[in-house]
Coordinates of C-alpha atoms in Angstrom, one line a residue:
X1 CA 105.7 -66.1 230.9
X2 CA 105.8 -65.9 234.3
X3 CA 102.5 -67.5 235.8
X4 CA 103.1 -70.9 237.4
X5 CA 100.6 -72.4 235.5
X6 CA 101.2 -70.7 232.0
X7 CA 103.4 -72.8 229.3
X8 CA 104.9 -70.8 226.5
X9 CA 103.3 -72.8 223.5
X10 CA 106.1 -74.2 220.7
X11 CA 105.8 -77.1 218.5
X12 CA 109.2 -78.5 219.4
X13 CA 107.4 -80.2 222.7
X14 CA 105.3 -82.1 219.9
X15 CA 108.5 -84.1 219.3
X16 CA 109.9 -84.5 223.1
X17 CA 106.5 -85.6 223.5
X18 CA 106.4 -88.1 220.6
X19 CA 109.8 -89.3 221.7
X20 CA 108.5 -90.5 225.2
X21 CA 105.4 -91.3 224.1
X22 CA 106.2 -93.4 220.6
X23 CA 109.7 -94.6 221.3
X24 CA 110.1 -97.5 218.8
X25 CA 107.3 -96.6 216.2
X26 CA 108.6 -95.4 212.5
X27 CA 108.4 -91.8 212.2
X28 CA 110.4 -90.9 209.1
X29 CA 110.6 -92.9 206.0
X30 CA 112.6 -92.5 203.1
X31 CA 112.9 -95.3 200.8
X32 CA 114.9 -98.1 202.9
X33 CA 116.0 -95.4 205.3
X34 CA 113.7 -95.5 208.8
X35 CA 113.8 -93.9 211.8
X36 CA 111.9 -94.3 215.3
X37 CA 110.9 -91.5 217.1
X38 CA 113.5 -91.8 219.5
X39 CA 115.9 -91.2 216.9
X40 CA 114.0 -88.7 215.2
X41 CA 114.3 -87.0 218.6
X42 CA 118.2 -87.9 219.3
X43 CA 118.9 -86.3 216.0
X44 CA 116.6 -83.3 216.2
X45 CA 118.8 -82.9 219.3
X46 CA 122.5 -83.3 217.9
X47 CA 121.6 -81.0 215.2
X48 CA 120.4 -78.1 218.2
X49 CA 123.9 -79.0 220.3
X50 CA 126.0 -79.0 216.2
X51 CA 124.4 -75.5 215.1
X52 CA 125.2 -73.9 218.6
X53 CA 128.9 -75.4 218.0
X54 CA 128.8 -73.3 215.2
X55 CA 127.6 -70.4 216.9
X56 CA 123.8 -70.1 216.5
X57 CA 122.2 -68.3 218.8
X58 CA 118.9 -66.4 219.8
X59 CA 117.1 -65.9 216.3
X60 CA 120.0 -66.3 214.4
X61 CA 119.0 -67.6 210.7
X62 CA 119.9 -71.1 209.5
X63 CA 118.5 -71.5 206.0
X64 CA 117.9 -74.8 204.3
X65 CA 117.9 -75.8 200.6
X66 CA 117.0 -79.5 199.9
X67 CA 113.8 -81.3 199.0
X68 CA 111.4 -83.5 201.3
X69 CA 114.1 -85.6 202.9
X70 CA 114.5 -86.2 206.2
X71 CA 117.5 -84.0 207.2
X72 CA 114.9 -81.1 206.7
X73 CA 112.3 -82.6 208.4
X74 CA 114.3 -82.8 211.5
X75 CA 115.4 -78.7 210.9
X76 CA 112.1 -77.9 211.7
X77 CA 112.7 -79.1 215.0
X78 CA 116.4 -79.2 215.6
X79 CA 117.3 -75.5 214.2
X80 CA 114.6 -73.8 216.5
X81 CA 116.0 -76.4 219.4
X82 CA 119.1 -74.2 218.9
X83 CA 117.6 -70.9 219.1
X84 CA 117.8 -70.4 215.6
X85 CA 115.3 -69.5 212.9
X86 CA 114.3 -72.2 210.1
X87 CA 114.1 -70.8 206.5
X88 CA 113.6 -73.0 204.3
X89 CA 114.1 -72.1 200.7
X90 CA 112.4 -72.8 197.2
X91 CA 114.4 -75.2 195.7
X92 CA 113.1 -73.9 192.0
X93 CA 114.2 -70.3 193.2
X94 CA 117.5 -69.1 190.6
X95 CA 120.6 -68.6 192.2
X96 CA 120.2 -64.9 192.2
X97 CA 117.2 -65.4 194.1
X98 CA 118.8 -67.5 196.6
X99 CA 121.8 -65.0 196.8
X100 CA 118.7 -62.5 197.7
X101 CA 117.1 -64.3 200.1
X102 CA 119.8 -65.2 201.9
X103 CA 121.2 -61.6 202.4
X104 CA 118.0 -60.2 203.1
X105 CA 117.3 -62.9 206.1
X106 CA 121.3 -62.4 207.2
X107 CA 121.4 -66.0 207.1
X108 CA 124.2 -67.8 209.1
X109 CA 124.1 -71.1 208.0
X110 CA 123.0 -72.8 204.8
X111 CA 122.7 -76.2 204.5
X112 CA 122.0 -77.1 201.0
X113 CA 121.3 -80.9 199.7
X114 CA 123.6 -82.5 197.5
X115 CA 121.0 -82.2 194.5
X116 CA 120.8 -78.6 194.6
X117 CA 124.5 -77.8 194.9
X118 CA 124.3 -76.4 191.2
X119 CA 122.0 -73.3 192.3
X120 CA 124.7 -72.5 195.1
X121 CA 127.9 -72.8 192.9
X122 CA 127.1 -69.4 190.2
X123 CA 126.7 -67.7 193.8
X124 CA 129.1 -69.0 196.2
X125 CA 131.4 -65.7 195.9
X126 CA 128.9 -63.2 197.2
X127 CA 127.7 -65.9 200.3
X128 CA 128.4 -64.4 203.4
X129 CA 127.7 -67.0 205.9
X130 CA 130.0 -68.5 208.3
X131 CA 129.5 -72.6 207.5
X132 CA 128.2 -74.0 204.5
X133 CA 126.3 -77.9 205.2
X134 CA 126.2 -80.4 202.7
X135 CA 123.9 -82.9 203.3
X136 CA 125.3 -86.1 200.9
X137 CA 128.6 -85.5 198.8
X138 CA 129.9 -82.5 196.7
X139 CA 131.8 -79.8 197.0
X140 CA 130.8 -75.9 196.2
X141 CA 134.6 -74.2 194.9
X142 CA 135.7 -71.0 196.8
X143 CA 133.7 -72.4 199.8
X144 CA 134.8 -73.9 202.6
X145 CA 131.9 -76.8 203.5
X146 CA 131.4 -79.4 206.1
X147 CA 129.7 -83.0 205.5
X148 CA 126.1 -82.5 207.6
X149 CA 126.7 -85.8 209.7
X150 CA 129.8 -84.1 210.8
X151 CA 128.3 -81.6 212.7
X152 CA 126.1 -83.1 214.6
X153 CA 126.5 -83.4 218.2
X154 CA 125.5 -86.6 220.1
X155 CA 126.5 -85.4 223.1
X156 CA 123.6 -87.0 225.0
X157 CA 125.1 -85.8 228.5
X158 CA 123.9 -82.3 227.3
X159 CA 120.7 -81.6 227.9
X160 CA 118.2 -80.1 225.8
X161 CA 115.8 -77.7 227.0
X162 CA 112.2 -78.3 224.5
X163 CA 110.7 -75.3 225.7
X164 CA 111.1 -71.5 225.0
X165 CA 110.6 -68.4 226.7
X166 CA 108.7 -66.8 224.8
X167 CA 106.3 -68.1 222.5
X168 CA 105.7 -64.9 220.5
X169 CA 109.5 -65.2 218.9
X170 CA 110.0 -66.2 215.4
X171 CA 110.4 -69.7 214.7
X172 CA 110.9 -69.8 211.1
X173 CA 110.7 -67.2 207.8
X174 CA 109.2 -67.8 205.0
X175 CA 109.2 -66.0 201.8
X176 CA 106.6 -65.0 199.4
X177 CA 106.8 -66.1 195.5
X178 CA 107.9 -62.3 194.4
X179 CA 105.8 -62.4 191.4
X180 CA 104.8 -58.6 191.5
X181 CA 108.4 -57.8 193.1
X182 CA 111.2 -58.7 195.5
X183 CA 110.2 -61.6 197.7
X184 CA 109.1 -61.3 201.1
X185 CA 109.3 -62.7 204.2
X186 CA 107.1 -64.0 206.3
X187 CA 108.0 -64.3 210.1
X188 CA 106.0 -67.2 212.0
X189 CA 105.9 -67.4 215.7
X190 CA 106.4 -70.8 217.8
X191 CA 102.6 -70.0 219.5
X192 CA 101.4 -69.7 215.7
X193 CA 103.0 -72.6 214.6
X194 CA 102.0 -74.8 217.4
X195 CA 98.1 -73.2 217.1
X196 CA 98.3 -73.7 212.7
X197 CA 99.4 -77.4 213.8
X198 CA 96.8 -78.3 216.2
X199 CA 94.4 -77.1 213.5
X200 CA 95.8 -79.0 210.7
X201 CA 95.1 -82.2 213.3
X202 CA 92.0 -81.6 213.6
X203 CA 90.8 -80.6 210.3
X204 CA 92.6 -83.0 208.1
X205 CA 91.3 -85.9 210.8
X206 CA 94.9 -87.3 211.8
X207 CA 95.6 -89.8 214.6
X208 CA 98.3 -91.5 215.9
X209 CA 97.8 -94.0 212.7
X210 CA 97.8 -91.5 210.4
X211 CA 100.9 -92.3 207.5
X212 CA 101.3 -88.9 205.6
X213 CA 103.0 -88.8 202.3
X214 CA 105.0 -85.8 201.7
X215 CA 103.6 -84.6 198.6
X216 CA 103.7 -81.0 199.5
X217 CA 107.1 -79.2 199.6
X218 CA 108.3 -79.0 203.0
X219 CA 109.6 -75.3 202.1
X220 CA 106.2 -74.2 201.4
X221 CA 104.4 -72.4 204.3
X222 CA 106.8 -74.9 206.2
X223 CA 104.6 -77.8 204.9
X224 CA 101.5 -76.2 206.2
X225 CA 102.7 -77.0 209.6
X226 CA 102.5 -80.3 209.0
X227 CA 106.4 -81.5 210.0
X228 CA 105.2 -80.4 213.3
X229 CA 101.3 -81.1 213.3
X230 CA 102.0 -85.3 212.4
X231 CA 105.0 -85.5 215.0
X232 CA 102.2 -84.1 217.6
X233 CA 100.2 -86.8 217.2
X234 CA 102.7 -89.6 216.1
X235 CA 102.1 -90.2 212.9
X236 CA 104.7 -91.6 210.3
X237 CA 106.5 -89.5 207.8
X238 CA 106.5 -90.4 204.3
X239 CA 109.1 -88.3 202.8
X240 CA 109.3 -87.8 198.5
X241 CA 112.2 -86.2 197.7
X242 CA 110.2 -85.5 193.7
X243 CA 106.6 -85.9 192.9
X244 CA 106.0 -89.1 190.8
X245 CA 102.1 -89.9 190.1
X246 CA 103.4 -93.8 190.1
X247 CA 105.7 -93.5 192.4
X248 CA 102.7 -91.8 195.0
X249 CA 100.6 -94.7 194.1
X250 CA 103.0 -97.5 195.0
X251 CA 103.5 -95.4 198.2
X252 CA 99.9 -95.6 199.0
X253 CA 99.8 -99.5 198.4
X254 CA 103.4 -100.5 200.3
X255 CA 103.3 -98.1 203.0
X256 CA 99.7 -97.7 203.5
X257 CA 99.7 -94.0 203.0
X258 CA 96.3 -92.0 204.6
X259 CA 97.4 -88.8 204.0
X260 CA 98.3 -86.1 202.0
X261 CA 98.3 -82.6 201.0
X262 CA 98.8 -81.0 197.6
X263 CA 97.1 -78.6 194.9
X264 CA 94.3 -79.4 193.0
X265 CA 97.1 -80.3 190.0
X266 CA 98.4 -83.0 191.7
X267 CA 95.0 -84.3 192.2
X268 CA 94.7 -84.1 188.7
X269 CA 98.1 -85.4 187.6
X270 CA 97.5 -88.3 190.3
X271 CA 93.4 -88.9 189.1
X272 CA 94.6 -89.3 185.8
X273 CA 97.3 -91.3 186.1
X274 CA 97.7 -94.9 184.6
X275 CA 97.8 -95.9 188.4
X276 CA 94.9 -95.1 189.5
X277 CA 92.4 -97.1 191.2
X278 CA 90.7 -97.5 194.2
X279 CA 92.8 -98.2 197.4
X280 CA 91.7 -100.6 200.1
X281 CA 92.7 -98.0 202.7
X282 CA 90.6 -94.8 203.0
X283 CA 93.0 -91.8 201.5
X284 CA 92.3 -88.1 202.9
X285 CA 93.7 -85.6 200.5
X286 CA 93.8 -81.8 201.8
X287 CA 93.7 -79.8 198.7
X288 CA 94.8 -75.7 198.6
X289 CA 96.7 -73.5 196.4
X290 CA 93.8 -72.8 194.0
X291 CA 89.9 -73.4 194.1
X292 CA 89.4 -77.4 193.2
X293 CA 87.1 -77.3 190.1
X294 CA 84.1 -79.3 190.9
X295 CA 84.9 -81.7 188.7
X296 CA 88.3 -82.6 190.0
X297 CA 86.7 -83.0 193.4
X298 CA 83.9 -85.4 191.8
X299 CA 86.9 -88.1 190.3
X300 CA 89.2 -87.9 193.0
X301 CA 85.9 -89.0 195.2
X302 CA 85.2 -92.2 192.7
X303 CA 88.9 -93.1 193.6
X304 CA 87.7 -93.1 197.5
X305 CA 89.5 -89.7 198.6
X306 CA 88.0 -87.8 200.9
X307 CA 88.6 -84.2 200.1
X308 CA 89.4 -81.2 203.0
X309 CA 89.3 -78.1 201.0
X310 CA 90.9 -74.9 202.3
X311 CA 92.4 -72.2 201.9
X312 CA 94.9 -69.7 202.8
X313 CA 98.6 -67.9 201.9
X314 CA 102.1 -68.1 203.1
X315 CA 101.1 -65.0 205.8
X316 CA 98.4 -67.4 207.1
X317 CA 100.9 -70.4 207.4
X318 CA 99.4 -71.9 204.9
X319 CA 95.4 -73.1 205.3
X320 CA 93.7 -70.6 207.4
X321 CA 90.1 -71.7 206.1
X322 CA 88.3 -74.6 205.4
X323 CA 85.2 -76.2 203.4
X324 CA 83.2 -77.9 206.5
X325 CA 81.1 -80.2 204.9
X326 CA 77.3 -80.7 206.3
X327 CA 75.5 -83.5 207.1
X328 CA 72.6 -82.4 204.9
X329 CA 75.1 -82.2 201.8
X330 CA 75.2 -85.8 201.7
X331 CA 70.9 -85.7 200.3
X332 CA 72.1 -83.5 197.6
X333 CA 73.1 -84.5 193.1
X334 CA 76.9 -85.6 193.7
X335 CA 77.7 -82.7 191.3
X336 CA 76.0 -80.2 193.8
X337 CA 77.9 -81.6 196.8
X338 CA 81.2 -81.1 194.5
X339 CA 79.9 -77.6 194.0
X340 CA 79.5 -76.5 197.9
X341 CA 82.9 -78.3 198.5
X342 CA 84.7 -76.0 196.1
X343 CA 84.4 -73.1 198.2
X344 CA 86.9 -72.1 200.8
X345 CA 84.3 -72.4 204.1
X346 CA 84.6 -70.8 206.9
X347 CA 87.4 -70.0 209.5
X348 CA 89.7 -73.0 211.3
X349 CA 89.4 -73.8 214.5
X350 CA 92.5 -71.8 215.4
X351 CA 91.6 -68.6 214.0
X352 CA 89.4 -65.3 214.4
X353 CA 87.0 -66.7 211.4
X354 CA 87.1 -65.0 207.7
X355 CA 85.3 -62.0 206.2
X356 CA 84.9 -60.1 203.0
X357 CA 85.1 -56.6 202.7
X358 CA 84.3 -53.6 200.9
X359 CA 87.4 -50.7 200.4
X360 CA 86.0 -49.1 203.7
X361 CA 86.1 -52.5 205.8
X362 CA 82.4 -53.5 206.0
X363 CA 81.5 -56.4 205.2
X364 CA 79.8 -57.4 201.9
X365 CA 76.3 -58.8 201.8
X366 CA 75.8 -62.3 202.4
X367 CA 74.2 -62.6 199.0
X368 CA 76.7 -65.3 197.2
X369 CA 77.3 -62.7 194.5
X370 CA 78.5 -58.8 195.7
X371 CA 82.5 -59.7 195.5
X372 CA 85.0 -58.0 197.9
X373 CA 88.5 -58.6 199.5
X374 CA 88.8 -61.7 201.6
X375 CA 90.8 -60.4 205.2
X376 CA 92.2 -62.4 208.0
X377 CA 93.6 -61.8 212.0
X378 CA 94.6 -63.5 214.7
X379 CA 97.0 -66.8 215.9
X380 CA 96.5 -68.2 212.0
X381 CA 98.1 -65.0 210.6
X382 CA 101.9 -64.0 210.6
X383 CA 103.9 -61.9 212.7
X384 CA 105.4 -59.2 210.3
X385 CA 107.0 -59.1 207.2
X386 CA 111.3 -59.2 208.0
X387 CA 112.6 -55.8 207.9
X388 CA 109.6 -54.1 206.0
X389 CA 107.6 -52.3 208.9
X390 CA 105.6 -50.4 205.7
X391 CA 104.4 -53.5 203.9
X392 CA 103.7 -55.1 207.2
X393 CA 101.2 -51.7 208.1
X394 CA 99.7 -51.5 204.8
X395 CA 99.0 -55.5 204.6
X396 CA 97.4 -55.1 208.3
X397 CA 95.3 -51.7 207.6
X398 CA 92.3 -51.9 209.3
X399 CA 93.7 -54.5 211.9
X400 CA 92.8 -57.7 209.7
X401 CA 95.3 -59.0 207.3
X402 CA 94.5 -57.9 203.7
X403 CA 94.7 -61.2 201.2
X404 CA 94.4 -59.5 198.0
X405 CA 92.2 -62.4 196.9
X406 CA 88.7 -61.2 196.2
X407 CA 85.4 -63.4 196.9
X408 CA 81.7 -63.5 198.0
X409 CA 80.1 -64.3 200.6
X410 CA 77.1 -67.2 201.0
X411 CA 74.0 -66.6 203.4
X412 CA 75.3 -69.7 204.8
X413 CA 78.6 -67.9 206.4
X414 CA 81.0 -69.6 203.6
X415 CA 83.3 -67.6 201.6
X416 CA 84.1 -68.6 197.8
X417 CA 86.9 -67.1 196.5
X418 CA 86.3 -65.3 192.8
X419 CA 89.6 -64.5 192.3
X420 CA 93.3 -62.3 193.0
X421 CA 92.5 -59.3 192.7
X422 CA 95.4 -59.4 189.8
X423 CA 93.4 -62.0 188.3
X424 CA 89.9 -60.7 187.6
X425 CA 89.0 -59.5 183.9
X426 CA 87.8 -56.6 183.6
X427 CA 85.9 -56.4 180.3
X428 CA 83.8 -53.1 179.6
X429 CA 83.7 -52.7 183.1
X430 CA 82.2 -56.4 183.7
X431 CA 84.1 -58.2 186.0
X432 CA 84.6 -61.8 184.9
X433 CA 86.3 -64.4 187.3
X434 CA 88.8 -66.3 185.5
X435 CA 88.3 -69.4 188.5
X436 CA 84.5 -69.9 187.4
X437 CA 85.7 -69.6 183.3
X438 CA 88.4 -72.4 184.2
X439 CA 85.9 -74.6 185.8
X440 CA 83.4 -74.4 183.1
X441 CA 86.2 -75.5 180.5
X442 CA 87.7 -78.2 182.8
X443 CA 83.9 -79.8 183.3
X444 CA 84.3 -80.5 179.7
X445 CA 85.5 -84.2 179.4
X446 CA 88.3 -83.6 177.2
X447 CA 90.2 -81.0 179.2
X448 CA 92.2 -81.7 182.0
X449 CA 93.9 -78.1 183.2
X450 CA 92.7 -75.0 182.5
X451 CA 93.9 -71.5 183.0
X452 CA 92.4 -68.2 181.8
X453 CA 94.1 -64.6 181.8
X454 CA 92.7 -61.2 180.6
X455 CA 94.3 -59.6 177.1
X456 CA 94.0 -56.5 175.7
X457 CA 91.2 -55.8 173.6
X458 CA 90.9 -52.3 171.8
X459 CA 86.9 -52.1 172.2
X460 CA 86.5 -54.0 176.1
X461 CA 90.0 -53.1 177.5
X462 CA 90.5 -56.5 178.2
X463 CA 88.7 -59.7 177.0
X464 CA 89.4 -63.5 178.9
X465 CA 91.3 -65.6 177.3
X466 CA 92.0 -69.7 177.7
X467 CA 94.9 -71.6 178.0
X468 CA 94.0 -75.8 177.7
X469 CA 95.8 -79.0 178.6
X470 CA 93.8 -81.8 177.0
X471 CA 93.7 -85.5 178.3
X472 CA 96.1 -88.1 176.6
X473 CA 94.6 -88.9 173.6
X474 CA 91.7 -86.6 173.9
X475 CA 90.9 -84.1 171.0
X476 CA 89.0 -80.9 171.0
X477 CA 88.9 -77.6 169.2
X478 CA 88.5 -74.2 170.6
X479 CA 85.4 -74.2 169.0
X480 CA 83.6 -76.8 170.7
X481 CA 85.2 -75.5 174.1
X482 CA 83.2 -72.3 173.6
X483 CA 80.5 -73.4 172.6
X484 CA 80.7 -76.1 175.9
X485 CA 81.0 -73.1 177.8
X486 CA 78.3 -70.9 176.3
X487 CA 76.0 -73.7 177.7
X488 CA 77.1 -72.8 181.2
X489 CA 78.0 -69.0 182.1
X490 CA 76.8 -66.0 180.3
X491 CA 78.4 -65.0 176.7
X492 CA 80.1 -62.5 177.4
X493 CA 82.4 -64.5 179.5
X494 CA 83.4 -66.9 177.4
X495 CA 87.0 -66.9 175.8
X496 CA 87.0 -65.1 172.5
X497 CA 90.6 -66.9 172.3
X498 CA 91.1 -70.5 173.8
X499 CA 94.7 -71.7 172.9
X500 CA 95.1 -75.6 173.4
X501 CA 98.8 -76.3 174.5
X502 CA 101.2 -79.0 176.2
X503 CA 101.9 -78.1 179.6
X504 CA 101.0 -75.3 181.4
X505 CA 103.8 -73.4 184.0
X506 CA 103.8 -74.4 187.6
X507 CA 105.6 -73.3 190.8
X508 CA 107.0 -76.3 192.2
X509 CA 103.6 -76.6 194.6
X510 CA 101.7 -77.4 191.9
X511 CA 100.1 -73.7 191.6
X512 CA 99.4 -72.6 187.7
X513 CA 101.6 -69.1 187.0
X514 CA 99.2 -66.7 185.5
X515 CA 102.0 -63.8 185.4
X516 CA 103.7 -65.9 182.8
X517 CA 101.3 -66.3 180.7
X518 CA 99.7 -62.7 181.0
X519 CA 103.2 -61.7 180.3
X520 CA 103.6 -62.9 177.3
X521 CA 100.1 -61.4 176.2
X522 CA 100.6 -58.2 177.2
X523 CA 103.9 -57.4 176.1
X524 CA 103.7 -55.2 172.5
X525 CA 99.9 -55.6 172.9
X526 CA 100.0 -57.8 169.8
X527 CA 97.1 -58.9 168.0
X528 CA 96.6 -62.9 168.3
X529 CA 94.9 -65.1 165.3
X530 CA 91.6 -66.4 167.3
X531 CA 91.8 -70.5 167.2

């Protein structure tokens, strides 16, 4: 930019800042490994002056593969410090994928964690990259790879410049889950990332005292921005390389942890866990992925977390909206307060606000019922999709950003989300949300996950049916589910079929995969034995 008084906005002056600022104060904690900001800032830096060594330059891609440790913490400062563009990968994506990704983004670089060397090996004749990284020990055959400490650069008589040009140029890609096709990715901009961050400060309340446990896969919408939103304000780092329910718990009482984000699964894997109990810190848990039932919001509140809800997609950076709770809530039935915190609110700070539409772009009526698609615009939306101009138009027609969620709007301004548009039944043309069937059946004491698809039906097209994970130890028949939930919505949408199982299938952020189990149903159109 070239006013005197205009700053291109990037994240990475969160961490120049922090440096000067914080000097000696942990930043990054991984079991008995610690670092101070300083040295979260000296490495951030060797890693810049290493990848330019090995001949990054302007927006050239340096993907990562490795869990919540702390060498990819520091990418999301030191590979942008070097020009280069972070993409951090799934680290549940199959080596095919991987191979995909990687060619699509014309990835340079990979650095891949000694854990994960296994999904690289099947592959490593169709890489072409110039350097493989290793970050620990291994070795990946038919590849020439280099130790990660090695190439770092500690030259500290070369400076590093912390600020860019242009704020507008992609700072990291991230790609979408590729459930209905060939991933996708999704290009964030340093000015996006630095707005997303500021947002996540101020929504999930953090402060220089904040200590944020690492719960959430830092490959996932780059942590929600949060590698670069707690630097900003100097928080510490918790990193979790797996998530444990006991392990999180011991975290919370031996490192004090205030902090974290997750999906509402992980609230219910860590409410229910042997573990639990009040903590004599508070705990603020800022929960997205899929609506929180009411009733998961209700236990995790007797535990003394205070739930942020929002709401958003890997092309809004993660959150985009959030629940805003009033101060008038607090006179209300706990259940009802539970009930207005489920929804996804209204627009962050950051962003040009939220709105449901109808198929020609106006907006539904206020009413709490007349459904539409949720769309989005502005610094709290991506840049593009990489090298798909077409899917970037269509997912921007109108000018807003097209969510294919579908939801309502309340005469209080706040949006609750009914469903993906994927996701709605559609029985004898009654549209039934499968997010209000699941929070009926999770209310019920004995459930603790629910998940609820539509199957063919010869007479409706397509009836609901329930997938349940019981508590340990708890019993209950499909029988006394439906009839729990013919208490509580109308008959025609409950479950003609609720099957009760052990576990139901998960990305590795916690979020429930519907297309596996819809799948299943709908292949041969079988005919299933009601329970």
């Amino acid at each position: 930019m070239s006013e005197p008084n205009v700053t291109a906005l990037t994240p990475l002056a969160f961490l120049d800042r922090a440096a000067k600022t914080f000097p000696g104060k942990t930043a990054i904690v991984l079991g008995g490994r610690r670092a101070t900001y300083s040295e979260f800032a000296a490495e951030a830096a060797a890693l810049a002056r290493g990848l330019a060594r090995l001949g990054v330059g302007e927006q050239d891609r340096v993907a990562y593969l490795a869990p919540n440790v702390p060498e990819l913490l520091v990418a999301h400062f030191g590979v942008p410090l070097s020009k280069g563009v972070l993409v951090a990968l799934n680290t549940r994506l199959a080596s095919a994928e991987i191979a995909y990704i990687l060619a699509h983004c014309d990835a340079k670089i990979l650095v891949v964690h000694e854990s994960l060397l296994d999904s690289i090996r099947p592959i490593a004749g169709e890489l072409r990259l110039s350097t493989v990284v290793v970050i620990g020990a291994g070795d990946i055959a038919g590849v020439d790879a280099v130790e990660y400490r090695k190439i770092l650069d500690h030259n500290a008589h070369e400076p590093i410049d912390w600020t860019v040009r242009d704020e507008l140029a992609t700072i990291s890609i991230n790609y979408t889950s590729g459930t209905t096709g060939r991933p996708k990715g999704v290009m964030y901009t340093h000015r996006g990332a630095y707005l997303n961050a500021m947002g996540e400060l101020i929504h999930s309340r953090h402060t220089s005292g904040s200590v944020y446990l690492w719960t959430l896969p830092m490959f996932h919408c780059n942590g929600w921005c949060t590698p670069w939103a707690i630097t900003a304000i100097g928080g510490t780092h918790i990193c979790l390389e797996a998530i444990d329910s006991e392990k999180i718990w011991t975290l919370f009482r031996t490192e004090g942890g205030s902090h974290f984000n997750a999906a509402p699964t992980v609230l219910v894997m860590l409410v229910n866990s042997p573990s639990a109990a009040a903590l004599p810190q508070a705990v603020t848990v800022t929960t997205a992925g899929a609506p929180p039932s009411p009733t998961i919001i209700e236990q995790a509140r007797v535990l003394g977390f205070e739930i942020i809800h929002v709401y958003g997609l890997t092309e809004t950076y993660g959150p985009y909206s959030v629940c805003e709770t009033q101060s008038d809530w607090a006179e209300l039935p706990a259940t009802e307060q539970a009930r207005l915190a489920a929804r996804q609110g209204v627009g962050m700070i950051h962003t040009d606000g939220v709105r449901v539409v109808d198929k020609y772009m106006t907006d539904v009526p206020a009413d709490g019922s007349t459904i539409g698609e949720i769309v989005m615009r502005g610094n709290g939306v991506m840049k593009g999709y990489l090298n798909d101009p077409a899917a970037t138009e269509k997912a921007f027609e109108g000018g807003w950003f097209h969510s294919g969620d579908l939801g309502v709007m309340h005469p209080d301004g706040y949006v609750e989300l009914r469903d993906r548009s994927k996701d709605i039944v559609i029985s004898g043309g009654e549209n039934i949300s499968s997010v209000e069937v699941e929070q009926v059946l999770v209310s019920h004491p004995a459930v603790l996950e629910a998940a609820v698809i539509g199957v063919p039906s010869e007479k409706w097209g397509e009836r609901p049916k329930a997938f349940v994970v019981t508590k340990p130890n708890a019993q209950v028949t499909p029988d006394e589910l439906r009839s729990h939930a013919a208490t509580r919505m109308a008959k025609f949408k409950v479950p003609d079929v609720i099957d009760v199982i052990d576990a139901l299938p998960k990305t590795s952020t916690g979020k429930i995969q519907k297309f596996q189990l819809r799948d299943r149903e709908w292949s041969g159109h079988h005919t299933r034995i009601q329970g």
